[in-house]
Short mmCIF file of C-alpha atoms and ligand atoms in Angstrom, two decimals:
data_model
loop_
_atom_site.label_atom_id
_atom_site.label_comp_id
_atom_site.label_asym_id
_atom_site.label_seq_id
_atom_site.Cartn_x
_atom_site.Cartn_y
_atom_site.Cartn_z
CA MET A 512 -11.67 280.51 291.36
CA LEU A 513 -8.35 279.26 289.23
CA THR A 514 -7.42 281.09 286.33
CA VAL A 515 -4.04 280.52 284.41
CA PHE A 516 -2.13 282.48 281.73
CA VAL A 517 0.47 281.65 278.79
CA SER A 518 1.59 283.32 275.80
CA ASP A 519 4.00 282.80 273.24
CA LEU A 520 4.49 279.08 272.51
CA HIS A 521 5.20 279.49 269.49
CA LEU A 522 3.99 276.64 268.20
CA SER A 523 4.02 274.83 265.21
CA GLU A 524 4.62 271.39 263.42
CA GLN A 525 8.63 271.81 263.86
CA ALA A 526 8.88 271.70 267.19
CA THR A 527 7.69 268.64 268.89
CA GLY A 528 9.06 269.30 272.58
CA ILE A 529 7.00 272.24 272.92
CA ARG A 530 3.73 270.80 271.05
CA GLU A 531 3.67 267.77 273.36
CA LEU A 532 4.18 270.05 276.66
CA PHE A 533 1.21 272.43 275.92
CA GLU A 534 -0.51 268.87 275.35
CA SER A 535 0.55 267.95 278.84
CA PHE A 536 -0.18 271.43 280.59
CA LEU A 537 -3.90 271.35 279.05
CA ASN A 538 -4.40 268.13 279.90
CA GLY A 539 -3.24 268.86 283.78
CA PRO A 540 -3.00 272.78 285.21
CA ALA A 541 -5.61 274.05 282.25
CA ARG A 542 -7.96 271.15 282.98
CA ASP A 543 -7.46 272.12 286.80
CA ALA A 544 -8.29 275.96 286.34
CA ASP A 545 -11.92 277.55 285.90
CA GLN A 546 -9.92 280.01 282.60
CA LEU A 547 -7.01 280.41 280.68
CA TYR A 548 -5.74 283.18 279.23
CA ILE A 549 -3.68 283.20 275.67
CA LEU A 550 -2.45 286.24 275.55
CA GLY A 551 -0.85 285.75 272.05
CA ASP A 552 1.54 284.09 269.93
CA LEU A 553 0.09 280.76 270.38
CA PHE A 554 0.83 279.82 267.09
CA ASP A 555 4.60 280.27 265.63
CA TYR A 556 2.35 282.09 263.36
CA TRP A 557 -1.38 282.34 261.67
CA LEU A 558 -1.84 282.23 258.32
CA GLY A 559 -5.73 282.50 258.49
CA ASP A 560 -8.23 280.59 259.56
CA ASP A 561 -8.55 278.47 255.90
CA SER A 562 -5.44 276.69 257.70
CA LEU A 563 -7.84 274.40 260.12
CA VAL A 564 -7.97 272.29 256.77
CA LEU A 565 -4.23 271.02 257.82
CA PRO A 566 -3.15 268.31 260.18
CA PHE A 567 -1.28 270.29 262.84
CA GLU A 568 -3.32 273.47 263.03
CA ARG A 569 -6.68 270.85 263.07
CA SER A 570 -5.11 268.92 265.84
CA ILE A 571 -4.07 271.84 268.04
CA ALA A 572 -7.55 273.24 267.82
CA ASP A 573 -9.06 269.96 268.68
CA GLN A 574 -6.92 269.47 271.77
CA LEU A 575 -8.02 272.92 273.02
CA ALA A 576 -11.43 272.30 272.75
CA ALA A 577 -11.39 269.03 274.39
CA THR A 578 -9.78 270.95 277.69
CA ALA A 579 -12.63 273.24 276.86
CA CYS A 580 -14.75 270.52 276.76
CA ALA A 581 -13.73 269.06 280.35
CA GLY A 582 -15.08 273.03 281.72
CA THR A 583 -12.37 275.61 281.34
CA THR A 584 -13.27 278.40 279.69
CA ILE A 585 -10.40 279.05 276.98
CA ASN A 586 -9.67 282.99 276.35
CA PHE A 587 -7.73 284.08 273.67
CA MET A 588 -6.01 287.28 272.73
CA PRO A 589 -4.28 287.99 269.54
CA GLY A 590 -0.36 288.48 269.28
CA ASN A 591 2.05 289.84 266.48
CA ARG A 592 2.14 286.15 265.04
CA ASP A 593 -1.17 285.18 265.43
CA PHE A 594 -3.48 288.13 265.11
CA LEU A 595 -5.24 286.96 261.62
CA ALA A 596 -6.86 284.33 264.12
CA GLY A 597 -10.54 284.38 263.23
CA PRO A 598 -13.90 283.25 264.25
CA ASN A 599 -13.35 280.12 262.99
CA LEU A 600 -10.77 279.13 264.99
CA MET A 601 -12.47 280.48 267.91
CA ALA A 602 -15.49 278.55 267.35
CA ALA A 603 -13.18 275.30 266.33
CA ALA A 604 -11.19 275.74 269.32
CA ARG A 605 -14.17 276.44 271.43
CA MET A 606 -12.46 279.89 272.59
CA ARG A 607 -13.57 283.10 273.27
CA ALA A 608 -11.66 286.33 271.41
CA VAL A 609 -10.37 288.61 273.87
CA ALA A 610 -9.10 291.85 272.29
CA ASP A 611 -5.69 293.20 272.88
CA SER A 612 -5.41 296.09 275.95
CA THR A 613 -8.75 294.88 277.48
CA VAL A 614 -9.00 295.43 281.11
CA CYS A 615 -10.80 291.81 282.86
CA GLN A 616 -11.63 290.86 286.49
CA ILE A 617 -9.74 288.14 287.11
CA ASN A 618 -10.41 286.90 290.59
CA GLY A 619 -12.15 290.19 291.26
CA ARG A 620 -9.50 292.23 290.21
CA PRO A 621 -9.63 294.42 287.56
CA THR A 622 -6.44 294.02 285.13
CA LEU A 623 -5.69 294.94 282.42
CA LEU A 624 -4.31 292.12 280.05
CA LEU A 625 -2.21 292.55 276.65
CA HIS A 626 0.01 290.79 274.61
CA GLY A 627 2.72 292.96 275.06
CA ASP A 628 4.01 294.58 271.31
CA THR A 629 2.25 297.71 272.33
CA LEU A 630 4.18 298.87 275.42
CA CYS A 631 7.52 298.32 272.71
CA THR A 632 7.62 301.98 271.58
CA ASP A 633 10.53 302.76 271.02
CA ASP A 634 10.81 299.92 268.36
CA PHE A 635 10.18 302.24 265.30
CA ALA A 636 10.68 299.96 262.73
CA TYR A 637 8.95 297.08 264.35
CA TRP A 638 5.77 299.82 264.38
CA ALA A 639 6.01 300.96 260.87
CA PHE A 640 5.71 297.09 259.98
CA ARG A 641 2.90 296.94 262.61
CA ASN A 642 0.48 299.92 260.76
CA LEU A 643 1.08 298.02 257.52
CA VAL A 644 -0.13 294.18 258.44
CA ARG A 645 -3.04 295.37 260.63
CA SER A 646 -4.29 297.40 257.80
CA ALA A 647 -8.03 296.33 256.60
CA ASP A 648 -6.87 296.61 252.89
CA TRP A 649 -3.17 294.64 253.31
CA GLN A 650 -5.04 291.72 255.55
CA ARG A 651 -7.68 291.29 252.35
CA ASN A 652 -4.98 290.70 249.77
CA PHE A 653 -2.90 288.87 251.65
CA LEU A 654 -5.74 286.58 252.50
CA ASP A 655 -6.67 286.32 249.03
CA GLN A 656 -3.73 284.07 248.31
CA PRO A 657 -3.11 280.87 248.37
CA LEU A 658 -1.73 279.28 251.60
CA ASP A 659 1.04 277.55 250.36
CA VAL A 660 2.09 281.52 248.91
CA ARG A 661 1.15 283.34 252.56
CA ARG A 662 3.36 280.18 254.19
CA GLN A 663 6.10 281.28 251.98
CA GLN A 664 5.89 285.22 252.46
CA VAL A 665 6.03 284.55 256.41
CA GLU A 666 8.36 282.18 256.28
CA THR A 667 10.66 285.10 254.01
CA LEU A 668 9.36 287.96 256.66
CA ARG A 669 10.54 285.55 259.35
CA ASP A 670 14.09 285.80 258.04
CA ARG A 671 14.01 289.56 257.84
CA SER A 672 12.18 290.08 261.35
CA GLU A 673 15.16 287.96 262.64
CA SER A 674 17.78 289.90 260.79
CA ALA A 675 16.26 292.99 261.76
CA LYS A 676 16.42 292.04 265.63
CA GLN A 677 20.02 291.68 265.67
CA GLU A 678 20.35 294.60 264.75
CA LYS A 679 18.48 296.32 267.76
CA SER A 680 19.57 296.38 271.72
CA GLU A 681 17.75 294.66 273.96
CA ALA A 682 16.65 297.74 275.93
CA LEU A 683 14.93 299.08 272.38
CA MET A 684 13.04 295.59 272.11
CA ASN A 685 11.19 295.79 275.98
CA VAL A 686 8.98 297.66 277.15
CA ASN A 687 8.68 301.12 277.67
CA ALA A 688 8.86 302.64 281.36
CA ALA A 689 6.73 305.34 280.05
CA ALA A 690 3.83 303.23 278.11
CA VAL A 691 3.42 301.28 280.94
CA ALA A 692 2.84 303.69 283.11
CA THR A 693 0.40 305.49 280.48
CA ALA A 694 -1.46 302.17 280.49
CA PHE A 695 -1.79 301.91 284.00
CA ARG A 696 -3.23 305.86 284.19
CA GLN A 697 -5.40 305.28 280.93
CA GLN A 698 -6.88 302.27 282.18
CA GLY A 699 -7.10 302.75 286.03
CA VAL A 700 -6.14 299.76 287.16
CA ASP A 701 -3.22 298.84 289.19
CA ARG A 702 -2.68 294.62 287.66
CA MET A 703 -1.35 294.34 284.23
CA ILE A 704 -0.08 290.78 282.68
CA HIS A 705 1.28 290.32 279.53
CA GLY A 706 3.62 288.47 276.90
CA HIS A 707 5.74 289.22 274.01
CA VAL A 708 9.01 290.28 275.58
CA HIS A 709 10.43 286.89 276.90
CA ARG A 710 11.26 288.14 279.94
CA GLN A 711 9.21 286.32 282.76
CA GLY A 712 9.20 288.44 285.46
CA ALA A 713 6.63 290.64 288.02
CA HIS A 714 7.21 293.80 288.85
CA GLU A 715 6.19 296.62 291.30
CA ASP A 716 6.02 300.54 289.72
CA GLU A 717 4.83 303.33 291.63
CA ILE A 718 3.05 304.91 289.85
CA ASP A 719 1.53 308.47 291.10
CA GLY A 720 1.65 307.11 294.50
CA THR A 721 -0.02 303.71 293.57
CA THR A 722 1.70 300.37 294.00
CA CYS A 723 0.84 298.84 290.25
CA ARG A 724 2.15 295.07 289.66
CA ARG A 725 2.93 293.61 286.41
CA TRP A 726 3.52 290.29 285.40
CA VAL A 727 5.13 289.36 282.29
CA LEU A 728 5.12 285.77 280.79
CA GLY A 729 8.10 284.04 279.55
CA ASP A 730 8.43 282.07 276.03
CA TRP A 731 7.84 277.91 275.91
CA GLY A 732 10.89 276.36 275.21
CA ARG A 733 12.27 272.81 277.03
CA THR A 734 10.27 274.22 279.84
CA GLY A 735 6.55 276.02 279.79
CA SER A 736 6.02 279.32 281.43
CA TYR A 737 2.76 280.36 283.12
CA LEU A 738 0.61 282.45 285.38
CA ARG A 739 -1.19 280.84 288.38
CA CYS A 740 -3.81 283.03 289.83
CA ASP A 741 -5.96 281.72 292.76
CA ASP A 742 -8.19 284.62 295.11
CA ASP A 743 -4.63 285.23 297.21
CA ASP A 744 -1.93 284.54 295.16
CA TRP A 745 -0.23 285.16 291.64
CA ARG A 746 2.53 283.37 291.27
CA LEU A 747 5.01 282.94 288.26
CA CYS A 748 5.48 278.49 286.95
CA SER A 749 7.21 276.40 285.35
CA TYR A 750 5.92 273.70 283.98
CA PRO A 751 6.76 271.25 284.37
CA GLU A 752 7.21 272.75 288.05
O1 LIG B 1151 7.99 287.53 267.10
P1 LIG B 1151 9.51 288.06 267.13
O2 LIG B 1151 9.23 288.28 268.58
O3 LIG B 1151 10.21 287.51 266.61
O4 LIG B 1151 9.79 289.78 267.00
C1 LIG B 1151 8.87 290.77 266.52
C2 LIG B 1151 8.97 291.68 265.92
N1 LIG B 1151 8.31 290.58 264.39
C3 LIG B 1151 7.35 290.44 263.79
C4 LIG B 1151 7.21 289.81 262.74
C5 LIG B 1151 7.18 288.14 262.87
O5 LIG B 1151 7.78 287.70 264.03
C6 LIG B 1151 6.78 287.68 261.57
C7 LIG B 1151 5.59 286.65 261.90
C8 LIG B 1151 4.48 287.58 261.78
C9 LIG B 1151 3.47 285.80 261.10
C10 LIG B 1151 2.16 286.94 260.74
C11 LIG B 1151 1.25 286.15 259.94
C12 LIG B 1151 0.82 286.97 258.87
C13 LIG B 1151 1.23 288.28 258.55
C14 LIG B 1151 2.08 287.72 257.04
C15 LIG B 1151 3.07 288.95 256.45
C16 LIG B 1151 3.65 288.64 255.27
O6 LIG B 1151 6.20 290.83 264.60
C17 LIG B 1151 10.00 292.34 265.77
C18 LIG B 1151 10.24 292.65 266.96
C19 LIG B 1151 10.05 292.13 268.14
O7 LIG B 1151 9.19 291.34 268.19
C20 LIG B 1151 10.43 292.86 269.25
O8 LIG B 1151 9.40 293.94 269.78
O9 LIG B 1151 11.28 293.85 267.04
O10 LIG B 1151 10.14 293.68 264.63
C21 LIG B 1151 10.65 293.08 263.29
O11 LIG B 1151 11.57 292.55 263.11
C22 LIG B 1151 10.33 293.81 262.27
C23 LIG B 1151 11.27 295.10 261.66
O12 LIG B 1151 12.03 295.78 262.16
C24 LIG B 1151 10.66 295.29 260.12
C25 LIG B 1151 10.40 294.25 259.51
C26 LIG B 1151 10.50 294.03 257.96
C27 LIG B 1151 9.80 293.29 256.81
C28 LIG B 1151 8.55 294.19 255.88
C29 LIG B 1151 7.89 293.61 255.44
C30 LIG B 1151 6.64 293.87 254.92
C31 LIG B 1151 6.01 292.88 254.34
C32 LIG B 1151 6.52 291.46 253.80
C33 LIG B 1151 5.17 290.80 253.08
C34 LIG B 1151 5.99 289.63 252.57
MN1 LIG B 1152 5.04 288.42 270.67
#
C-alpha cells in the first residue's frame, strides 16, 4: 500500500513552473500510489465551481481525472484558499471530498488529517476573517456575483492578506502547541498530517505519556514537497528527488 500527500501548491495560470511540476508529479509518484491526498490550497484561489468553464481550471481537473482513471484514489481536503471547491469540481476531477480534521486510516494507522489553519489559534485577525467567509450567508452572496467581480475582490483580498502578514510574527502564524496537543487528545490518535504553515518537517511530541508524530507538508515552488507513506516508512520527500 502506498499513500502520498501534498498541500499548498497554490496552482495558478501565472505560475507555469509549478503547474508543469504538478503535472509530472501526477504522472509519476501519484500514479504509482494507491491513494493521493491533497490537504488544501491546491489552487492559489478557487472562486467557485463555475470556474470549471475556464481553460486553466478545466485543465487541472482533467489532469487529476486522468490520474484517478489510471487507478489512484484522489482525496481532496479544502484549504483556506480553495474552501469554495464543491461537488462539481470533485466530479470533474474524480476526487473524493474529505472534510477538514478527519481521522483516516492511512496504511492501517488512524491519522488526523487537517489543512492546518485551524491549529494557528494565535492569529486572531485571520480567525475573524475565517469566521466571516465560512458563513453560509456570506458564501451565497459571494457566489451570486459574476466570476470577474469575484476575481477582482479576491485579488484585493490577497493584497490585504499579504500586507497583514508583514505585520505578523513567524510565531503568530505558526501552529499553537496547545492546539496541536488538544487535537491529538480530542481525536485520540498519535499521528497527524497537515500543511498550511509552509514549514516542512517531522515532529515528535510527548503528550500524556504517548509519543505523538506530526508531519508538516511543505509548499511548492521550484521543487515540490510530498509525504510518502508505505507500510513501515513515512518519509517527507522533495520532487523531483
Ligand atoms: O493564504 P496565506 O497562507 O497567504 O495566508 C493565510 C491567511 N490569509 C488568507 C487569505 C487568502 O490568502 C486569500 C485568498 C483566499 C481566496 C478564497 C476565495 C474565496 C473567498 C473570497 C473572499 C473575497 O486566508 C492569513 C494568515 C496566514 O494564512 C497564516 O496563517 O495570517 O490571514 C490574513 O492575512 C487575514 C488578515 O489578517 C485579515 C484580512 C482582512 C481582510 C478583510 C476583508 C474581508 C472581506 C473582503 C471581501 C472582498
Ligand atoms: Mn493555507
